[in-house]
Coordinates of C-alpha atoms in Angstrom, one line a residue:
M110 CA -12.4 19.7 22.4
T111 CA -12.3 19.1 26.1
D112 CA -9.6 18.2 28.6
T113 CA -12.1 15.9 30.4
P114 CA -11.1 12.3 30.1
M115 CA -13.6 10.1 28.3
T116 CA -15.5 7.8 30.6
P117 CA -15.3 4.1 30.0
D118 CA -19.1 4.1 29.5
R119 CA -18.8 6.7 26.7
L120 CA -15.9 4.9 25.0
E121 CA -18.0 1.6 25.1
Q122 CA -21.0 3.5 23.7
I123 CA -18.9 4.7 20.7
Q124 CA -17.3 1.2 20.3
N125 CA -20.7 -0.5 20.3
R126 CA -21.9 1.5 17.3
N127 CA -22.5 -1.0 14.6
L128 CA -20.2 0.2 11.8
D129 CA -21.3 -2.8 9.7
E130 CA -24.6 -1.0 9.2
V131 CA -22.9 2.1 8.0
T132 CA -22.2 2.4 4.3
A133 CA -18.7 1.1 3.6
G134 CA -16.0 3.5 2.6
P135 CA -14.1 5.2 1.3
W136 CA -16.5 8.2 1.5
L137 CA -15.6 10.8 -1.0
V138 CA -16.4 14.5 -1.5
A139 CA -17.4 16.3 -4.6
D140 CA -19.6 19.2 -5.7
G141 CA -23.2 18.0 -6.2
S142 CA -25.4 19.0 -9.1
D143 CA -26.5 22.1 -7.3
G144 CA -22.9 23.1 -6.5
R145 CA -23.0 22.2 -2.8
P146 CA -20.4 19.7 -1.5
V147 CA -21.8 16.2 -1.1
V148 CA -20.4 13.0 0.5
Y149 CA -20.8 10.0 -1.7
V150 CA -19.5 6.5 -2.4
E151 CA -18.6 5.0 -5.7
T152 CA -20.9 2.2 -6.9
L153 CA -20.7 -0.5 -9.4
R154 CA -24.0 -1.8 -10.8
D155 CA -24.3 -4.1 -13.7
G156 CA -20.7 -3.3 -14.6
R157 CA -21.4 0.4 -14.7
A158 CA -19.6 2.8 -12.4
G159 CA -21.7 5.3 -10.6
A160 CA -22.1 7.2 -7.3
R161 CA -24.5 7.2 -4.4
V162 CA -24.9 10.5 -2.5
L163 CA -24.8 9.9 1.3
L164 CA -25.1 13.4 2.5
S165 CA -25.9 16.8 1.1
A166 CA -26.6 19.6 3.6
D167 CA -27.5 23.2 3.3
G168 CA -25.0 25.4 4.9
A169 CA -22.3 22.7 5.1
T170 CA -18.8 24.0 4.2
E171 CA -16.3 22.1 2.2
A172 CA -14.4 21.6 5.5
D173 CA -17.5 20.2 7.2
V174 CA -18.1 17.7 4.4
Q175 CA -14.5 16.6 4.3
F176 CA -14.6 16.0 8.0
I177 CA -17.7 14.0 7.8
A178 CA -16.4 11.9 4.9
S179 CA -13.1 11.2 6.7
A180 CA -14.9 10.1 9.9
R181 CA -15.9 6.8 8.3
Q182 CA -12.3 5.7 8.2
S183 CA -10.9 7.8 11.1
V184 CA -13.3 6.7 13.9
P185 CA -12.4 3.0 13.6
E186 CA -8.7 3.9 13.4
L187 CA -8.9 6.1 16.5
L188 CA -10.8 3.4 18.4
A189 CA -8.2 0.9 17.6
E190 CA -5.5 3.3 18.7
V191 CA -7.4 3.9 22.0
N192 CA -7.5 0.2 22.6
R193 CA -3.8 -0.2 21.8
L194 CA -2.9 2.6 24.2
Q195 CA -5.1 1.3 27.0
A196 CA -3.4 -2.1 26.7
Q197 CA 0.0 -0.4 26.9
V198 CA -1.0 1.7 29.9
A199 CA -2.3 -1.5 31.7
E200 CA 1.0 -3.2 30.9
L201 CA 3.0 -0.2 32.2
E202 CA 0.9 0.0 35.4
A203 CA 1.6 -3.7 36.0
D204 CA 5.3 -3.2 35.4
R205 CA 5.2 -0.2 37.9
S206 CA 3.5 -2.4 40.5
R207 CA 6.2 -5.0 40.2
L208 CA 8.9 -2.4 40.5
V209 CA 7.4 -1.0 43.6
A210 CA 7.2 -4.5 45.1
V211 CA 10.9 -5.0 44.3
E212 CA 11.8 -1.7 45.8
L213 CA 9.9 -2.6 49.0
L214 CA 11.7 -5.9 49.1
A215 CA 15.1 -4.2 48.7
E216 CA 14.3 -1.8 51.4
E217 CA 13.2 -4.6 53.7
A218 CA 16.4 -6.5 52.9
R219 CA 18.5 -3.5 53.6
D220 CA 16.8 -3.0 57.0
K221 CA 17.3 -6.6 58.0
C222 CA 20.9 -6.8 56.7
N223 CA 22.0 -3.4 58.0
H224 CA 23.7 -2.6 54.7
S225 CA 22.7 -1.7 51.1
V226 CA 21.3 -4.2 48.7
D227 CA 22.1 -4.1 45.0
T228 CA 18.7 -3.5 43.4
D229 CA 19.9 -4.8 40.1
L230 CA 21.0 -8.1 41.6
L231 CA 17.7 -8.4 43.4
L232 CA 15.8 -7.8 40.2
D233 CA 18.0 -10.4 38.4
A234 CA 17.5 -12.9 41.3
L235 CA 13.7 -12.4 41.0
G236 CA 13.8 -12.8 37.2
L237 CA 12.6 -9.3 36.6
E238 CA 14.1 -6.9 34.0
N239 CA 15.7 -3.7 35.2

């Protein structure tokens, strides 16, 4: 992992991947016929249950295959959480900007009135929450 923030372009690139073209989940893991772990999906054809192998790789560990299988569900969930958090950050930044503006108004009012101004009253008068 990296501590470098993801660029908006990189996030957009990930979000623009067409998950509709990716095999629907859930993706499951089992030992294949040769004993290697495989990623597969359950199928139903002509009323008969079956499985379709999506991935079988030489050298892949059980942990590798579990990670790959979980990505089908985890990536969309993580993208939704990123979007939710970005919206929350934008809202908090807007709230902070409004609060800074109120603080500047209170300071200006104090300077003009030569006494303190109750910031809570000012917020209330402006219809803003404290």
